[in-house]
Amino acid sequence: MTRRPLIAANWKMHTPPAGFADGAYRSQDQVEIVVFPTALHLAACIAAGIRVGGQAARSEPHGAFTGDISMDMLKAAGCHYVLCGHSERRQHHSETDADVAHQVTAALAAGLVPVVCVGETQAERDAGRAMDVVRTQVKSLPADERIVLAYEPVWAIGTGKTATPDDAEAMHAFIRSLPYRAETTILYGGSMSAKNAQTLLSQPNIDGGLVGGASLQPAEFAQIVQAAV
Ligand code: PGA
């Protein structure tokens, strides 16, 4: 890791874990920590001194979109970041590369740092198409180095299966070789845990992690943060 490490906690549709305000999720000098709670829990996290981001938002500034929120609303609520294109959004909300690109443009305009998730399915990896898929996803994004990328192989999310450090590093190096991504912060996500964080985070092109399940245990999350320091 050469860039300042960033460890992100994606709490998905879970309530904040017991003891979340006790310190495990607060940024430190050597490592930035950001939590993505539900929109309903942003204020409680901010009150606890935690840097936060929204899990998703629309690109339109306002309008007749029942149940949705805008990038400006996240910014006004105190967010620094927003997740865009998580595979669960692509799958359950049919978000396309074009939708994600619009969200990223809106996020940057609102003054948020977009963390954009990319990654191949198991079938795409088996067919030898992993890099093609990721290249297409990354190339559909605006040419802007403020964008943070998260390589999250879909088959590794919530499954306990993790990309090997070599495979993850190869994909991260590939992403970094694409236009406008030389200086990009690139996170790894997909069953990152206290057990595997050290080897993943010691790869030269892996700048941090986007952690789901293991981020719901403050003690385990603290160990992952420690591995990034
Ligand atoms: P996981 O989730 O760590 O539970 O695999 C990661 C993510 O979905 O961002």
PDB file of N, CA, C and O in Angstrom, residues 141-210:
ATOM      1  N   LEU A 141     -17.167   4.890 -16.412  1.00  0.00           N
ATOM      2  CA  LEU A 141     -17.196   5.945 -15.386  1.00  0.00           C
ATOM      3  C   LEU A 141     -16.559   7.225 -15.895  1.00  0.00           C
ATOM      4  O   LEU A 141     -15.716   7.185 -16.799  1.00  0.00           O
ATOM      5  N   PRO A 142     -16.915   8.372 -15.300  1.00  0.00           N
ATOM      6  CA  PRO A 142     -16.255   9.623 -15.681  1.00  0.00           C
ATOM      7  C   PRO A 142     -14.741   9.546 -15.444  1.00  0.00           C
ATOM      8  O   PRO A 142     -14.282   8.797 -14.577  1.00  0.00           O
ATOM      9  N   ALA A 143     -13.994  10.313 -16.244  1.00  0.00           N
ATOM     10  CA  ALA A 143     -12.533  10.355 -16.121  1.00  0.00           C
ATOM     11  C   ALA A 143     -12.177  11.301 -14.990  1.00  0.00           C
ATOM     12  O   ALA A 143     -11.894  12.476 -15.216  1.00  0.00           O
ATOM     13  N   ASP A 144     -12.224  10.814 -13.767  1.00  0.00           N
ATOM     14  CA  ASP A 144     -12.010  11.684 -12.618  1.00  0.00           C
ATOM     15  C   ASP A 144     -11.298  10.895 -11.527  1.00  0.00           C
ATOM     16  O   ASP A 144     -11.809   9.863 -11.071  1.00  0.00           O
ATOM     17  N   GLU A 145     -10.143  11.383 -11.118  1.00  0.00           N
ATOM     18  CA  GLU A 145      -9.322  10.602 -10.167  1.00  0.00           C
ATOM     19  C   GLU A 145      -9.811  10.696  -8.727  1.00  0.00           C
ATOM     20  O   GLU A 145      -9.272  10.043  -7.848  1.00  0.00           O
ATOM     21  N   ARG A 146     -10.847  11.531  -8.478  1.00  0.00           N
ATOM     22  CA  ARG A 146     -11.413  11.549  -7.119  1.00  0.00           C
ATOM     23  C   ARG A 146     -12.225  10.294  -6.823  1.00  0.00           C
ATOM     24  O   ARG A 146     -12.508   9.982  -5.671  1.00  0.00           O
ATOM     25  N   ILE A 147     -12.626   9.591  -7.869  1.00  0.00           N
ATOM     26  CA  ILE A 147     -13.441   8.387  -7.690  1.00  0.00           C
ATOM     27  C   ILE A 147     -12.610   7.313  -6.988  1.00  0.00           C
ATOM     28  O   ILE A 147     -11.468   7.053  -7.370  1.00  0.00           O
ATOM     29  N   VAL A 148     -13.193   6.701  -5.956  1.00  0.00           N
ATOM     30  CA  VAL A 148     -12.581   5.527  -5.321  1.00  0.00           C
ATOM     31  C   VAL A 148     -13.228   4.297  -5.939  1.00  0.00           C
ATOM     32  O   VAL A 148     -14.443   4.270  -6.163  1.00  0.00           O
ATOM     33  N   LEU A 149     -12.424   3.288  -6.248  1.00  0.00           N
ATOM     34  CA  LEU A 149     -12.967   2.048  -6.800  1.00  0.00           C
ATOM     35  C   LEU A 149     -12.879   0.942  -5.756  1.00  0.00           C
ATOM     36  O   LEU A 149     -11.954   0.920  -4.933  1.00  0.00           O
ATOM     37  N   ALA A 150     -13.841   0.056  -5.783  1.00  0.00           N
ATOM     38  CA  ALA A 150     -13.796  -1.136  -4.924  1.00  0.00           C
ATOM     39  C   ALA A 150     -13.952  -2.351  -5.822  1.00  0.00           C
ATOM     40  O   ALA A 150     -15.002  -2.504  -6.470  1.00  0.00           O
ATOM     41  N   TYR A 151     -12.893  -3.153  -5.891  1.00  0.00           N
ATOM     42  CA  TYR A 151     -13.005  -4.401  -6.648  1.00  0.00           C
ATOM     43  C   TYR A 151     -13.654  -5.440  -5.744  1.00  0.00           C
ATOM     44  O   TYR A 151     -13.076  -5.847  -4.734  1.00  0.00           O
ATOM     45  N   GLU A 152     -14.876  -5.807  -6.104  1.00  0.00           N
ATOM     46  CA  GLU A 152     -15.624  -6.782  -5.308  1.00  0.00           C
ATOM     47  C   GLU A 152     -16.111  -7.898  -6.226  1.00  0.00           C
ATOM     48  O   GLU A 152     -17.183  -7.779  -6.849  1.00  0.00           O
ATOM     49  N   PRO A 153     -15.346  -8.993  -6.329  1.00  0.00           N
ATOM     50  CA  PRO A 153     -15.850 -10.104  -7.130  1.00  0.00           C
ATOM     51  C   PRO A 153     -17.178 -10.584  -6.543  1.00  0.00           C
ATOM     52  O   PRO A 153     -17.277 -10.838  -5.346  1.00  0.00           O
ATOM     53  N   VAL A 154     -18.204 -10.650  -7.386  1.00  0.00           N
ATOM     54  CA  VAL A 154     -19.567 -10.913  -6.892  1.00  0.00           C
ATOM     55  C   VAL A 154     -19.622 -12.239  -6.140  1.00  0.00           C
ATOM     56  O   VAL A 154     -20.310 -12.364  -5.128  1.00  0.00           O
ATOM     57  N   TRP A 155     -18.853 -13.215  -6.612  1.00  0.00           N
ATOM     58  CA  TRP A 155     -18.870 -14.549  -6.001  1.00  0.00           C
ATOM     59  C   TRP A 155     -18.220 -14.556  -4.617  1.00  0.00           C
ATOM     60  O   TRP A 155     -18.355 -15.540  -3.872  1.00  0.00           O
ATOM     61  N   ALA A 156     -17.543 -13.487  -4.249  1.00  0.00           N
ATOM     62  CA  ALA A 156     -16.866 -13.440  -2.947  1.00  0.00           C
ATOM     63  C   ALA A 156     -17.676 -12.680  -1.898  1.00  0.00           C
ATOM     64  O   ALA A 156     -17.334 -12.705  -0.719  1.00  0.00           O
ATOM     65  N   ILE A 157     -18.759 -12.025  -2.321  1.00  0.00           N
ATOM     66  CA  ILE A 157     -19.504 -11.168  -1.392  1.00  0.00           C
ATOM     67  C   ILE A 157     -20.425 -12.015  -0.511  1.00  0.00           C
ATOM     68  O   ILE A 157     -21.317 -12.702  -1.011  1.00  0.00           O
ATOM     69  N   GLY A 158     -20.165 -11.969   0.777  1.00  0.00           N
ATOM     70  CA  GLY A 158     -21.023 -12.662   1.736  1.00  0.00           C
ATOM     71  C   GLY A 158     -20.961 -14.173   1.670  1.00  0.00           C
ATOM     72  O   GLY A 158     -21.790 -14.862   2.252  1.00  0.00           O
ATOM     73  N   THR A 159     -19.977 -14.708   0.971  1.00  0.00           N
ATOM     74  CA  THR A 159     -19.916 -16.158   0.762  1.00  0.00           C
ATOM     75  C   THR A 159     -18.834 -16.836   1.596  1.00  0.00           C
ATOM     76  O   THR A 159     -18.809 -18.062   1.689  1.00  0.00           O
ATOM     77  N   GLY A 160     -17.926 -16.035   2.185  1.00  0.00           N
ATOM     78  CA  GLY A 160     -16.785 -16.632   2.869  1.00  0.00           C
ATOM     79  C   GLY A 160     -15.662 -17.006   1.903  1.00  0.00           C
ATOM     80  O   GLY A 160     -14.578 -17.384   2.325  1.00  0.00           O
ATOM     81  N   LYS A 161     -15.931 -16.921   0.598  1.00  0.00           N
ATOM     82  CA  LYS A 161     -14.874 -17.165  -0.395  1.00  0.00           C
ATOM     83  C   LYS A 161     -14.199 -15.824  -0.687  1.00  0.00           C
ATOM     84  O   LYS A 161     -14.877 -14.830  -0.948  1.00  0.00           O
ATOM     85  N   THR A 162     -12.873 -15.802  -0.678  1.00  0.00           N
ATOM     86  CA  THR A 162     -12.150 -14.565  -0.946  1.00  0.00           C
ATOM     87  C   THR A 162     -11.260 -14.782  -2.161  1.00  0.00           C
ATOM     88  O   THR A 162     -10.742 -15.885  -2.351  1.00  0.00           O
ATOM     89  N   ALA A 163     -11.070 -13.741  -2.942  1.00  0.00           N
ATOM     90  CA  ALA A 163     -10.073 -13.836  -4.009  1.00  0.00           C
ATOM     91  C   ALA A 163      -8.710 -14.097  -3.359  1.00  0.00           C
ATOM     92  O   ALA A 163      -8.443 -13.586  -2.269  1.00  0.00           O
ATOM     93  N   THR A 164      -7.859 -14.885  -3.995  1.00  0.00           N
ATOM     94  CA  THR A 164      -6.517 -15.064  -3.445  1.00  0.00           C
ATOM     95  C   THR A 164      -5.800 -13.719  -3.531  1.00  0.00           C
ATOM     96  O   THR A 164      -6.116 -12.894  -4.404  1.00  0.00           O
ATOM     97  N   PRO A 165      -4.855 -13.471  -2.629  1.00  0.00           N
ATOM     98  CA  PRO A 165      -4.123 -12.204  -2.712  1.00  0.00           C
ATOM     99  C   PRO A 165      -3.515 -11.986  -4.100  1.00  0.00           C
ATOM    100  O   PRO A 165      -3.521 -10.855  -4.613  1.00  0.00           O
ATOM    101  N   ASP A 166      -3.038 -13.039  -4.740  1.00  0.00           N
ATOM    102  CA  ASP A 166      -2.447 -12.900  -6.080  1.00  0.00           C
ATOM    103  C   ASP A 166      -3.484 -12.493  -7.118  1.00  0.00           C
ATOM    104  O   ASP A 166      -3.238 -11.617  -7.952  1.00  0.00           O
ATOM    105  N   ASP A 167      -4.652 -13.158  -7.076  1.00  0.00           N
ATOM    106  CA  ASP A 167      -5.705 -12.814  -8.046  1.00  0.00           C
ATOM    107  C   ASP A 167      -6.218 -11.394  -7.812  1.00  0.00           C
ATOM    108  O   ASP A 167      -6.465 -10.648  -8.765  1.00  0.00           O
ATOM    109  N   ALA A 168      -6.403 -11.042  -6.532  1.00  0.00           N
ATOM    110  CA  ALA A 168      -6.888  -9.696  -6.223  1.00  0.00           C
ATOM    111  C   ALA A 168      -5.860  -8.661  -6.683  1.00  0.00           C
ATOM    112  O   ALA A 168      -6.199  -7.674  -7.341  1.00  0.00           O
ATOM    113  N   GLU A 169      -4.582  -8.893  -6.370  1.00  0.00           N
ATOM    114  CA  GLU A 169      -3.529  -7.958  -6.759  1.00  0.00           C
ATOM    115  C   GLU A 169      -3.466  -7.830  -8.286  1.00  0.00           C
ATOM    116  O   GLU A 169      -3.299  -6.711  -8.814  1.00  0.00           O
ATOM    117  N   ALA A 170      -3.623  -8.941  -8.999  1.00  0.00           N
ATOM    118  CA  ALA A 170      -3.580  -8.880 -10.461  1.00  0.00           C
ATOM    119  C   ALA A 170      -4.704  -8.000 -10.993  1.00  0.00           C
ATOM    120  O   ALA A 170      -4.496  -7.180 -11.905  1.00  0.00           O
ATOM    121  N   MET A 171      -5.888  -8.132 -10.410  1.00  0.00           N
ATOM    122  CA  MET A 171      -7.016  -7.307 -10.876  1.00  0.00           C
ATOM    123  C   MET A 171      -6.803  -5.836 -10.505  1.00  0.00           C
ATOM    124  O   MET A 171      -7.083  -4.933 -11.308  1.00  0.00           O
ATOM    125  N   HIS A 172      -6.298  -5.592  -9.294  1.00  0.00           N
ATOM    126  CA  HIS A 172      -6.066  -4.200  -8.884  1.00  0.00           C
ATOM    127  C   HIS A 172      -5.012  -3.538  -9.791  1.00  0.00           C
ATOM    128  O   HIS A 172      -5.164  -2.384 -10.187  1.00  0.00           O
ATOM    129  N   ALA A 173      -3.949  -4.280 -10.094  1.00  0.00           N
ATOM    130  CA  ALA A 173      -2.911  -3.725 -10.974  1.00  0.00           C
ATOM    131  C   ALA A 173      -3.492  -3.460 -12.364  1.00  0.00           C
ATOM    132  O   ALA A 173      -3.171  -2.446 -13.007  1.00  0.00           O
ATOM    133  N   PHE A 174      -4.360  -4.354 -12.815  1.00  0.00           N
ATOM    134  CA  PHE A 174      -5.012  -4.171 -14.116  1.00  0.00           C
ATOM    135  C   PHE A 174      -5.864  -2.899 -14.108  1.00  0.00           C
ATOM    136  O   PHE A 174      -5.794  -2.075 -15.031  1.00  0.00           O
ATOM    137  N   ILE A 175      -6.679  -2.726 -13.048  1.00  0.00           N
ATOM    138  CA  ILE A 175      -7.524  -1.526 -12.947  1.00  0.00           C
ATOM    139  C   ILE A 175      -6.651  -0.273 -12.964  1.00  0.00           C
ATOM    140  O   ILE A 175      -6.941   0.700 -13.651  1.00  0.00           O
ATOM    141  N   ARG A 176      -5.537  -0.326 -12.223  1.00  0.00           N
ATOM    142  CA  ARG A 176      -4.664   0.841 -12.144  1.00  0.00           C
ATOM    143  C   ARG A 176      -4.032   1.170 -13.507  1.00  0.00           C
ATOM    144  O   ARG A 176      -3.648   2.316 -13.756  1.00  0.00           O
ATOM    145  N   SER A 177      -3.934   0.185 -14.363  1.00  0.00           N
ATOM    146  CA  SER A 177      -3.336   0.413 -15.692  1.00  0.00           C
ATOM    147  C   SER A 177      -4.325   1.072 -16.653  1.00  0.00           C
ATOM    148  O   SER A 177      -3.942   1.512 -17.740  1.00  0.00           O
ATOM    149  N   LEU A 178      -5.606   1.140 -16.278  1.00  0.00           N
ATOM    150  CA  LEU A 178      -6.609   1.726 -17.172  1.00  0.00           C
ATOM    151  C   LEU A 178      -6.495   3.262 -17.144  1.00  0.00           C
ATOM    152  O   LEU A 178      -6.003   3.839 -16.163  1.00  0.00           O
ATOM    153  N   PRO A 179      -6.983   3.936 -18.198  1.00  0.00           N
ATOM    154  CA  PRO A 179      -6.869   5.398 -18.265  1.00  0.00           C
ATOM    155  C   PRO A 179      -7.489   6.077 -17.041  1.00  0.00           C
ATOM    156  O   PRO A 179      -8.573   5.670 -16.599  1.00  0.00           O
ATOM    157  N   TYR A 180      -6.815   7.075 -16.520  1.00  0.00           N
ATOM    158  CA  TYR A 180      -7.270   7.920 -15.395  1.00  0.00           C
ATOM    159  C   TYR A 180      -7.271   7.216 -14.045  1.00  0.00           C
ATOM    160  O   TYR A 180      -7.765   7.771 -13.067  1.00  0.00           O
ATOM    161  N   ARG A 181      -6.752   5.997 -13.943  1.00  0.00           N
ATOM    162  CA  ARG A 181      -6.860   5.278 -12.665  1.00  0.00           C
ATOM    163  C   ARG A 181      -5.492   5.044 -12.005  1.00  0.00           C
ATOM    164  O   ARG A 181      -5.407   4.298 -11.034  1.00  0.00           O
ATOM    165  N   ALA A 182      -4.456   5.701 -12.520  1.00  0.00           N
ATOM    166  CA  ALA A 182      -3.107   5.435 -12.004  1.00  0.00           C
ATOM    167  C   ALA A 182      -2.990   5.766 -10.520  1.00  0.00           C
ATOM    168  O   ALA A 182      -2.317   5.063  -9.772  1.00  0.00           O
ATOM    169  N   GLU A 183      -3.654   6.839 -10.079  1.00  0.00           N
ATOM    170  CA  GLU A 183      -3.529   7.281  -8.680  1.00  0.00           C
ATOM    171  C   GLU A 183      -4.764   6.947  -7.854  1.00  0.00           C
ATOM    172  O   GLU A 183      -4.906   7.392  -6.718  1.00  0.00           O
ATOM    173  N   THR A 184      -5.666   6.196  -8.438  1.00  0.00           N
ATOM    174  CA  THR A 184      -6.945   5.907  -7.776  1.00  0.00           C
ATOM    175  C   THR A 184      -6.758   5.048  -6.532  1.00  0.00           C
ATOM    176  O   THR A 184      -5.937   4.126  -6.518  1.00  0.00           O
ATOM    177  N   THR A 185      -7.519   5.365  -5.491  1.00  0.00           N
ATOM    178  CA  THR A 185      -7.599   4.477  -4.326  1.00  0.00           C
ATOM    179  C   THR A 185      -8.477   3.294  -4.716  1.00  0.00           C
ATOM    180  O   THR A 185      -9.630   3.477  -5.118  1.00  0.00           O
ATOM    181  N   ILE A 186      -7.928   2.090  -4.622  1.00  0.00           N
ATOM    182  CA  ILE A 186      -8.663   0.889  -5.034  1.00  0.00           C
ATOM    183  C   ILE A 186      -8.776  -0.057  -3.836  1.00  0.00           C
ATOM    184  O   ILE A 186      -7.758  -0.548  -3.322  1.00  0.00           O
ATOM    185  N   LEU A 187     -10.018  -0.277  -3.392  1.00  0.00           N
ATOM    186  CA  LEU A 187     -10.289  -1.156  -2.261  1.00  0.00           C
ATOM    187  C   LEU A 187     -10.597  -2.566  -2.752  1.00  0.00           C
ATOM    188  O   LEU A 187     -11.087  -2.747  -3.862  1.00  0.00           O
ATOM    189  N   TYR A 188     -10.329  -3.543  -1.880  1.00  0.00           N
ATOM    190  CA  TYR A 188     -10.803  -4.903  -2.154  1.00  0.00           C
ATOM    191  C   TYR A 188     -12.010  -5.175  -1.269  1.00  0.00           C
ATOM    192  O   TYR A 188     -12.038  -4.787  -0.088  1.00  0.00           O
ATOM    193  N   GLY A 189     -13.010  -5.848  -1.805  1.00  0.00           N
ATOM    194  CA  GLY A 189     -14.165  -6.258  -1.004  1.00  0.00           C
ATOM    195  C   GLY A 189     -14.618  -7.649  -1.394  1.00  0.00           C
ATOM    196  O   GLY A 189     -14.490  -8.058  -2.555  1.00  0.00           O
ATOM    197  N   GLY A 190     -15.170  -8.351  -0.431  1.00  0.00           N
ATOM    198  CA  GLY A 190     -15.640  -9.721  -0.674  1.00  0.00           C
ATOM    199  C   GLY A 190     -15.081 -10.637   0.385  1.00  0.00           C
ATOM    200  O   GLY A 190     -13.958 -11.134   0.263  1.00  0.00           O
ATOM    201  N   SER A 191     -15.861 -10.814   1.484  1.00  0.00           N
ATOM    202  CA  SER A 191     -15.469 -11.704   2.583  1.00  0.00           C
ATOM    203  C   SER A 191     -14.109 -11.347   3.180  1.00  0.00           C
ATOM    204  O   SER A 191     -13.365 -12.229   3.615  1.00  0.00           O
ATOM    205  N   MET A 192     -13.794 -10.046   3.222  1.00  0.00           N
ATOM    206  CA  MET A 192     -12.590  -9.652   3.962  1.00  0.00           C
ATOM    207  C   MET A 192     -12.859  -9.862   5.457  1.00  0.00           C
ATOM    208  O   MET A 192     -13.951  -9.572   5.953  1.00  0.00           O
ATOM    209  N   SER A 193     -11.850 -10.398   6.160  1.00  0.00           N
ATOM    210  CA  SER A 193     -12.022 -10.736   7.578  1.00  0.00           C
ATOM    211  C   SER A 193     -10.717 -10.468   8.311  1.00  0.00           C
ATOM    212  O   SER A 193      -9.692 -10.145   7.694  1.00  0.00           O
ATOM    213  N   ALA A 194     -10.756 -10.636   9.627  1.00  0.00           N
ATOM    214  CA  ALA A 194      -9.528 -10.461  10.408  1.00  0.00           C
ATOM    215  C   ALA A 194      -8.464 -11.466   9.969  1.00  0.00           C
ATOM    216  O   ALA A 194      -7.270 -11.190  10.048  1.00  0.00           O
ATOM    217  N   LYS A 195      -8.910 -12.640   9.483  1.00  0.00           N
ATOM    218  CA  LYS A 195      -7.966 -13.693   9.081  1.00  0.00           C
ATOM    219  C   LYS A 195      -7.210 -13.368   7.796  1.00  0.00           C
ATOM    220  O   LYS A 195      -6.027 -13.651   7.667  1.00  0.00           O
ATOM    221  N   ASN A 196      -7.918 -12.799   6.806  1.00  0.00           N
ATOM    222  CA  ASN A 196      -7.273 -12.628   5.501  1.00  0.00           C
ATOM    223  C   ASN A 196      -6.854 -11.181   5.205  1.00  0.00           C
ATOM    224  O   ASN A 196      -6.235 -10.915   4.175  1.00  0.00           O
ATOM    225  N   ALA A 197      -7.205 -10.251   6.104  1.00  0.00           N
ATOM    226  CA  ALA A 197      -6.963  -8.829   5.794  1.00  0.00           C
ATOM    227  C   ALA A 197      -5.481  -8.531   5.593  1.00  0.00           C
ATOM    228  O   ALA A 197      -5.100  -7.804   4.663  1.00  0.00           O
ATOM    229  N   GLN A 198      -4.651  -9.092   6.453  1.00  0.00           N
ATOM    230  CA  GLN A 198      -3.224  -8.766   6.402  1.00  0.00           C
ATOM    231  C   GLN A 198      -2.605  -9.093   5.038  1.00  0.00           C
ATOM    232  O   GLN A 198      -1.912  -8.258   4.436  1.00  0.00           O
ATOM    233  N   THR A 199      -2.853 -10.299   4.537  1.00  0.00           N
ATOM    234  CA  THR A 199      -2.232 -10.674   3.264  1.00  0.00           C
ATOM    235  C   THR A 199      -2.816  -9.869   2.101  1.00  0.00           C
ATOM    236  O   THR A 199      -2.091  -9.485   1.175  1.00  0.00           O
ATOM    237  N   LEU A 200      -4.128  -9.617   2.156  1.00  0.00           N
ATOM    238  CA  LEU A 200      -4.726  -8.813   1.079  1.00  0.00           C
ATOM    239  C   LEU A 200      -4.190  -7.386   1.107  1.00  0.00           C
ATOM    240  O   LEU A 200      -3.762  -6.841   0.078  1.00  0.00           O
ATOM    241  N   LEU A 201      -4.168  -6.783   2.292  1.00  0.00           N
ATOM    242  CA  LEU A 201      -3.798  -5.368   2.397  1.00  0.00           C
ATOM    243  C   LEU A 201      -2.305  -5.140   2.200  1.00  0.00           C
ATOM    244  O   LEU A 201      -1.873  -4.007   1.985  1.00  0.00           O
ATOM    245  N   SER A 202      -1.509  -6.193   2.250  1.00  0.00           N
ATOM    246  CA  SER A 202      -0.070  -6.008   2.024  1.00  0.00           C
ATOM    247  C   SER A 202       0.284  -6.017   0.535  1.00  0.00           C
ATOM    248  O   SER A 202       1.435  -5.770   0.170  1.00  0.00           O
ATOM    249  N   GLN A 203      -0.700  -6.266  -0.338  1.00  0.00           N
ATOM    250  CA  GLN A 203      -0.433  -6.218  -1.785  1.00  0.00           C
ATOM    251  C   GLN A 203      -0.245  -4.759  -2.215  1.00  0.00           C
ATOM    252  O   GLN A 203      -0.969  -3.878  -1.750  1.00  0.00           O
ATOM    253  N   PRO A 204       0.706  -4.511  -3.115  1.00  0.00           N
ATOM    254  CA  PRO A 204       1.039  -3.115  -3.437  1.00  0.00           C
ATOM    255  C   PRO A 204      -0.103  -2.293  -4.038  1.00  0.00           C
ATOM    256  O   PRO A 204      -0.156  -1.075  -3.841  1.00  0.00           O
ATOM    257  N   ASN A 205      -1.027  -2.931  -4.740  1.00  0.00           N
ATOM    258  CA  ASN A 205      -2.096  -2.169  -5.389  1.00  0.00           C
ATOM    259  C   ASN A 205      -3.430  -2.236  -4.658  1.00  0.00           C
ATOM    260  O   ASN A 205      -4.436  -1.765  -5.177  1.00  0.00           O
ATOM    261  N   ILE A 206      -3.446  -2.830  -3.476  1.00  0.00           N
ATOM    262  CA  ILE A 206      -4.673  -2.876  -2.669  1.00  0.00           C
ATOM    263  C   ILE A 206      -4.559  -1.815  -1.584  1.00  0.00           C
ATOM    264  O   ILE A 206      -3.706  -1.893  -0.704  1.00  0.00           O
ATOM    265  N   ASP A 207      -5.414  -0.783  -1.681  1.00  0.00           N
ATOM    266  CA  ASP A 207      -5.275   0.399  -0.820  1.00  0.00           C
ATOM    267  C   ASP A 207      -6.203   0.382   0.386  1.00  0.00           C
ATOM    268  O   ASP A 207      -6.244   1.358   1.139  1.00  0.00           O
ATOM    269  N   GLY A 208      -6.974  -0.673   0.531  1.00  0.00           N
ATOM    270  CA  GLY A 208      -7.890  -0.731   1.653  1.00  0.00           C
ATOM    271  C   GLY A 208      -8.954  -1.769   1.398  1.00  0.00           C
ATOM    272  O   GLY A 208      -8.821  -2.599   0.493  1.00  0.00           O
ATOM    273  N   GLY A 209     -10.018  -1.714   2.204  1.00  0.00           N
ATOM    274  CA  GLY A 209     -11.041  -2.740   2.080  1.00  0.00           C
ATOM    275  C   GLY A 209     -12.439  -2.164   2.216  1.00  0.00           C
ATOM    276  O   GLY A 209     -12.642  -1.142   2.875  1.00  0.00           O
ATOM    277  N   LEU A 210     -13.385  -2.834   1.570  1.00  0.00           N
ATOM    278  CA  LEU A 210     -14.809  -2.565   1.765  1.00  0.00           C
ATOM    279  C   LEU A 210     -15.369  -3.822   2.420  1.00  0.00           C
ATOM    280  O   LEU A 210     -15.409  -4.893   1.808  1.00  0.00           O
TER     281      LEU A 210
END
